mmCIF file of C-alpha atoms in Angstrom:
data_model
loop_
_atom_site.group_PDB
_atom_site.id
_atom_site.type_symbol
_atom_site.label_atom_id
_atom_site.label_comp_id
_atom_site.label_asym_id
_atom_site.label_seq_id
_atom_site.Cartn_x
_atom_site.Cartn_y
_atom_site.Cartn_z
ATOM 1 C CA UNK A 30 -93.765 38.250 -3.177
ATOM 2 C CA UNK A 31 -97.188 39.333 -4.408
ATOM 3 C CA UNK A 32 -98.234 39.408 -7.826
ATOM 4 C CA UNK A 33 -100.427 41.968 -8.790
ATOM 5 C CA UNK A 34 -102.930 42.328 -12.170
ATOM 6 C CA UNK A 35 -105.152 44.735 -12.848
ATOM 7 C CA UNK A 36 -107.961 45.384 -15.151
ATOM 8 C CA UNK A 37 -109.782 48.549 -15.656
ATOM 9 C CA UNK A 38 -112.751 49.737 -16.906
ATOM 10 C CA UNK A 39 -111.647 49.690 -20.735
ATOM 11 C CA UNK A 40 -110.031 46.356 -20.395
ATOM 12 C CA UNK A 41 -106.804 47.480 -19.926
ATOM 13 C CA UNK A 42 -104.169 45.043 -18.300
ATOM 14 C CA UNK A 43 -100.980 46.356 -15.891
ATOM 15 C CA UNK A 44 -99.269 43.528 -13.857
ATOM 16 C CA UNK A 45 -96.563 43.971 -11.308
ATOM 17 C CA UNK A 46 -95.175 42.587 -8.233
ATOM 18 C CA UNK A 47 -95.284 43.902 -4.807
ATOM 19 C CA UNK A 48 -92.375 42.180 -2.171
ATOM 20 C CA UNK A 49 -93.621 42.075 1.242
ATOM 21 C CA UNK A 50 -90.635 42.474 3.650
ATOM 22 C CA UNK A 51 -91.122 41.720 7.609
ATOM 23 C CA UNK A 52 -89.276 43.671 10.404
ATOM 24 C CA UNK A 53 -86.692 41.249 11.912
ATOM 25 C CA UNK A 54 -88.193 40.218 15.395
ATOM 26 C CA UNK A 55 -86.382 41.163 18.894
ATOM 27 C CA UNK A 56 -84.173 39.086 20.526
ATOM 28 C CA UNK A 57 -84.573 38.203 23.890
ATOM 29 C CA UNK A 58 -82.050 36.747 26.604
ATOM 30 C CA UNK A 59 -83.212 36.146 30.189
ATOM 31 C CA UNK A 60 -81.120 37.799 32.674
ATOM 32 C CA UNK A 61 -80.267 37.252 36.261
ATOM 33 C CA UNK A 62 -79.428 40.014 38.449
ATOM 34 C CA UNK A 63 -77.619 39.265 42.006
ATOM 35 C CA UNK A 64 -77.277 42.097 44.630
ATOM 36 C CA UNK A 65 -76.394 41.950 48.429
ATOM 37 C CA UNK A 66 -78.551 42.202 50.962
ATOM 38 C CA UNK A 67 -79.860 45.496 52.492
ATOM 39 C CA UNK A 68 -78.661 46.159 56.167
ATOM 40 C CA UNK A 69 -81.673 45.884 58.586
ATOM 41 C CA UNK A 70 -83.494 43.703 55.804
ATOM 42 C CA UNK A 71 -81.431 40.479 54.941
ATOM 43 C CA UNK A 72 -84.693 39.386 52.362
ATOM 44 C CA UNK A 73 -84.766 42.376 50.227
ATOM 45 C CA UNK A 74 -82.113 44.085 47.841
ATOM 46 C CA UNK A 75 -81.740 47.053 45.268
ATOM 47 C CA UNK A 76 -81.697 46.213 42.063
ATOM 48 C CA UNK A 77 -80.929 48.452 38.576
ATOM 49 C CA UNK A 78 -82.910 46.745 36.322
ATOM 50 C CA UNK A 79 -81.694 49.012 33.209
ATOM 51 C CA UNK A 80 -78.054 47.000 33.830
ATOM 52 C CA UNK A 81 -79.917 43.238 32.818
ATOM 53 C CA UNK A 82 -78.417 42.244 29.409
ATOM 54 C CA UNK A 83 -81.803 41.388 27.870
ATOM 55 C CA UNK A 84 -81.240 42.127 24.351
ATOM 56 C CA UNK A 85 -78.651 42.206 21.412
ATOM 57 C CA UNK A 86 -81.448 44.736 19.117
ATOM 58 C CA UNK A 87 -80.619 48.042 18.984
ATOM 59 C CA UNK A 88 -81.711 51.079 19.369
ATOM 60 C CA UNK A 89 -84.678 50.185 21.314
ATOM 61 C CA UNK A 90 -86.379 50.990 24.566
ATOM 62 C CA UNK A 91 -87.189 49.068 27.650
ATOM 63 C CA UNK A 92 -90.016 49.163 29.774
ATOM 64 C CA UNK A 93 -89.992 46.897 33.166
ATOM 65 C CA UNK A 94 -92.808 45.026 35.103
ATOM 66 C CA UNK A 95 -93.784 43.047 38.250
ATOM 67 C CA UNK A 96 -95.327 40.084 36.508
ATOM 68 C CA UNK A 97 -95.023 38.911 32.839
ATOM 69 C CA UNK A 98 -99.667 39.662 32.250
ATOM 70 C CA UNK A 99 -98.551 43.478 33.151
ATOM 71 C CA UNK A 100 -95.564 43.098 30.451
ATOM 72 C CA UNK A 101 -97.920 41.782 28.215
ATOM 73 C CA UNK A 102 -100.881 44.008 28.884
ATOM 74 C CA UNK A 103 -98.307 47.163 28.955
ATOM 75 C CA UNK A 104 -99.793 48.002 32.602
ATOM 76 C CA UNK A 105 -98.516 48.927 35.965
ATOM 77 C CA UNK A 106 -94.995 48.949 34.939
ATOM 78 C CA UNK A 107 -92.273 49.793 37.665
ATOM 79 C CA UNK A 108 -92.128 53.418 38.256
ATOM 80 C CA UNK A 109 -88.281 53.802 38.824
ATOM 81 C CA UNK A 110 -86.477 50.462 37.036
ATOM 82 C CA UNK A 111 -83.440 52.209 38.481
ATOM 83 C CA UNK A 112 -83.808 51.842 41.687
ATOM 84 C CA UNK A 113 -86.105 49.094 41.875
ATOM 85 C CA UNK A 114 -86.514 47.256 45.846
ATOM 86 C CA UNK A 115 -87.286 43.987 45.841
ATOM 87 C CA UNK A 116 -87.067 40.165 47.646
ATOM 88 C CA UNK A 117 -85.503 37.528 45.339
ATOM 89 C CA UNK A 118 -88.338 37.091 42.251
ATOM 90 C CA UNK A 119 -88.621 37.409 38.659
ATOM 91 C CA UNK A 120 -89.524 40.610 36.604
ATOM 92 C CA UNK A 121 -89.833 41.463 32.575
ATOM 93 C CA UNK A 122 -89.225 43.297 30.454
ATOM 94 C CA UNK A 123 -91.042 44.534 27.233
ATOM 95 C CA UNK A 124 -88.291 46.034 24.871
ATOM 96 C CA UNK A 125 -89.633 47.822 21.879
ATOM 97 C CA UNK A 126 -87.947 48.117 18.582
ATOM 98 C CA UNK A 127 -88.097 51.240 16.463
ATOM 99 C CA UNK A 128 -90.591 50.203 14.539
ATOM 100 C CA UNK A 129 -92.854 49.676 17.237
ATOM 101 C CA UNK A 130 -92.565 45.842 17.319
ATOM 102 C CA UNK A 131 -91.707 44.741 20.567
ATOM 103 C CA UNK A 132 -90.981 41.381 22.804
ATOM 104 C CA UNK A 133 -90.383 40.114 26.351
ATOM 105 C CA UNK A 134 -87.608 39.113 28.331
ATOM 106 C CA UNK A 135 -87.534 37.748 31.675
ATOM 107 C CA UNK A 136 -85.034 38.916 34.452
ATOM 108 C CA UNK A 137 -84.734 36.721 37.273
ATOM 109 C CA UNK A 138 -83.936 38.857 40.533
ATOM 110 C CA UNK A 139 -81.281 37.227 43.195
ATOM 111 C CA UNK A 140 -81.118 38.342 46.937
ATOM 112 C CA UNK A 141 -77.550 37.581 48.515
ATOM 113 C CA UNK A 142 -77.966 36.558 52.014
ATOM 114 C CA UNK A 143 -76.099 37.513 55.102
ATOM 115 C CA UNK A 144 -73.429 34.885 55.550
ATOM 116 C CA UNK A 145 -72.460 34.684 59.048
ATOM 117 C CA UNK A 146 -69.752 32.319 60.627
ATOM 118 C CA UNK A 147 -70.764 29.480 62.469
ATOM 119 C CA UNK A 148 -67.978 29.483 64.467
ATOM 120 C CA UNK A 149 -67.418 32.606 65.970
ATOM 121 C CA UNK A 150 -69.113 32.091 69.287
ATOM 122 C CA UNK A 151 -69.637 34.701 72.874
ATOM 123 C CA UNK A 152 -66.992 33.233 75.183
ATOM 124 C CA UNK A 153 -66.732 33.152 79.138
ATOM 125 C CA UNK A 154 -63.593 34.608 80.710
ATOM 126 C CA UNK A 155 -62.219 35.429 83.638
ATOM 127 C CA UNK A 156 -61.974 39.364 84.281
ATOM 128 C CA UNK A 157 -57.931 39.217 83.932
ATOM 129 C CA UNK A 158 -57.628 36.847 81.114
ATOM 130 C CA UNK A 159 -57.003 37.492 77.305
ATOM 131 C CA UNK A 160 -58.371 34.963 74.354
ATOM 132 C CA UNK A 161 -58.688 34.683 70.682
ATOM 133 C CA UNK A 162 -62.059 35.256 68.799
ATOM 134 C CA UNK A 163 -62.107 33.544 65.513
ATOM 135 C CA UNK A 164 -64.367 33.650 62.589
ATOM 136 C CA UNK A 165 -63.541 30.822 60.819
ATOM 137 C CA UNK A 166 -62.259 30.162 57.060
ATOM 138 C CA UNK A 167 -64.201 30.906 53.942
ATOM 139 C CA UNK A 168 -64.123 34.365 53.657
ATOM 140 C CA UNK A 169 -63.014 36.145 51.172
ATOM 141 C CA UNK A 170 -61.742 39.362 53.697
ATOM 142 C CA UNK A 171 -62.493 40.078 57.810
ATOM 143 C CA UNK A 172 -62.411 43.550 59.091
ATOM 144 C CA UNK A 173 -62.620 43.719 63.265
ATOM 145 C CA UNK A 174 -63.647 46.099 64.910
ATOM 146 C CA UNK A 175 -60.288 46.703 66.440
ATOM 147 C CA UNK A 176 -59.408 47.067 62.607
ATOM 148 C CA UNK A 177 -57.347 43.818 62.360
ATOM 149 C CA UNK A 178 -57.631 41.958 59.193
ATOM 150 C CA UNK A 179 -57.434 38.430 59.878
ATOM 151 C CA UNK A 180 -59.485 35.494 60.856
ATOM 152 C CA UNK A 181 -58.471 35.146 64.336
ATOM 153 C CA UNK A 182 -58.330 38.147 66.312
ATOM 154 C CA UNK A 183 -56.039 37.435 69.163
ATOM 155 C CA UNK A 184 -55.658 38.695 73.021
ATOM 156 C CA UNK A 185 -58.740 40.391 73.455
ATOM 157 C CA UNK A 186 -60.448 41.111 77.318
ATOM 158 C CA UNK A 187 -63.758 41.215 77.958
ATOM 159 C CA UNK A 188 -66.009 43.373 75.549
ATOM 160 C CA UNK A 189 -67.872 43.631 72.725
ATOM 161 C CA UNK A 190 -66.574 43.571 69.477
ATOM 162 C CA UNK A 191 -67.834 42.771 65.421
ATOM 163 C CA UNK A 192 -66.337 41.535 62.615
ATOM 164 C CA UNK A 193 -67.171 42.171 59.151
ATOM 165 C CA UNK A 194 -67.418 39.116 57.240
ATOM 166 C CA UNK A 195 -66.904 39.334 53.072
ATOM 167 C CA UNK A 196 -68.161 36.820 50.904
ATOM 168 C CA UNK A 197 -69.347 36.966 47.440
ATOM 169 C CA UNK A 198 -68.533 40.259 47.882
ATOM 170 C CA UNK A 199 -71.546 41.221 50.258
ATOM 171 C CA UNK A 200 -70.202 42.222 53.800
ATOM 172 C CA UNK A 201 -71.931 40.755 56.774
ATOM 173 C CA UNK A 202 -71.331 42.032 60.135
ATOM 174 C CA UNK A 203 -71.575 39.596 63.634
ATOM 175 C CA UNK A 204 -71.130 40.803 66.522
ATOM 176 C CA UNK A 205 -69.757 38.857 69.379
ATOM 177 C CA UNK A 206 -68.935 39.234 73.395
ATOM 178 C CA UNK A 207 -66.428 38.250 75.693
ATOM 179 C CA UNK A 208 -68.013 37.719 79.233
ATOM 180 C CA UNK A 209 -66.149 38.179 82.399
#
């Protein structure tokens, strides 16, 4: 509160009080964001950055960038948050209230790597024998390319075949071969 007098030019006295009322500030919470891998590019991952929980303030609107001196400086912000490529880092965001005030989170990105099985191996056979190819425990489904659904795929012949490999729900595909 501000208390006010004036005086004028005839000696004239008016007091009041003037209450000076701040806008509440923006909260912030950091995010993390976790996406599989992309196929052909096991470092990299595409990311919605509009789906980070970054803030309980509403209405308000969100603008994302590469590093938190852009966020700050309100420059070369990312063109399409929506769609947004990327190896495992950290981005921000600047969220702006309606009253123009406006704060920055931090969204921490998270690449999910290829899990492969360390068991499932090429094997040696002879050209009239059958034998088992087996991924190994852990994961949460297997899909062969015979379309079996199990962890060991039995009485196969010489060939090539893959298995896709589930876990944290990213699928992995390994290919394997049975030698003659």
């Amino acid at each position: 509160i501000v208390y006010v007098k004036y005086i004028n030019e005839f000696g004239c006295e008016e007091s009041t009080t003037i209450t000076l009322a701040f806008y509440p500030p923006i909260d912030v919470i950091e995010a993390t964001l976790t996406e599989c891998f992309l196929p052909g590019n096991p470092q990299m991952s595409e990311f919605d950055l509009t789906t980070a929980n970054i803030t309980t303030t509403v209405p308000n609107t969100k603008k994302f960038y590469p590093s938190l001196q852009d966020a700050i400086s309100d420059t070369n912000s990312i063109a399409n948050p929506n769609v947004y490529l990327s190896s495992s880092t950290t981005v921000y965001a600047r969220i702006i209230s309606v009253n123009g005030c406006w704060n920055i989170a931090k969204i921490n990105l998270v690449v999910t790597p290829p899990a492969y099985s360390s068991v499932l191996k090429d094997k040696i056979i002879c050209i009239e024998d059958r034998t088992s190819l087996d991924a190994g425990p852990g994961f949460q489904a297997y899909q062969w390319s015979t379309g079996a659904t199990t962890q060991v795929l039995p009485n196969v012949t010489v060939g090539e075949y893959w298995v896709d490999l589930t876990t944290d729900g990213c699928v992995t595909r390994q290919t394997v071969k049975v030698y003659a």
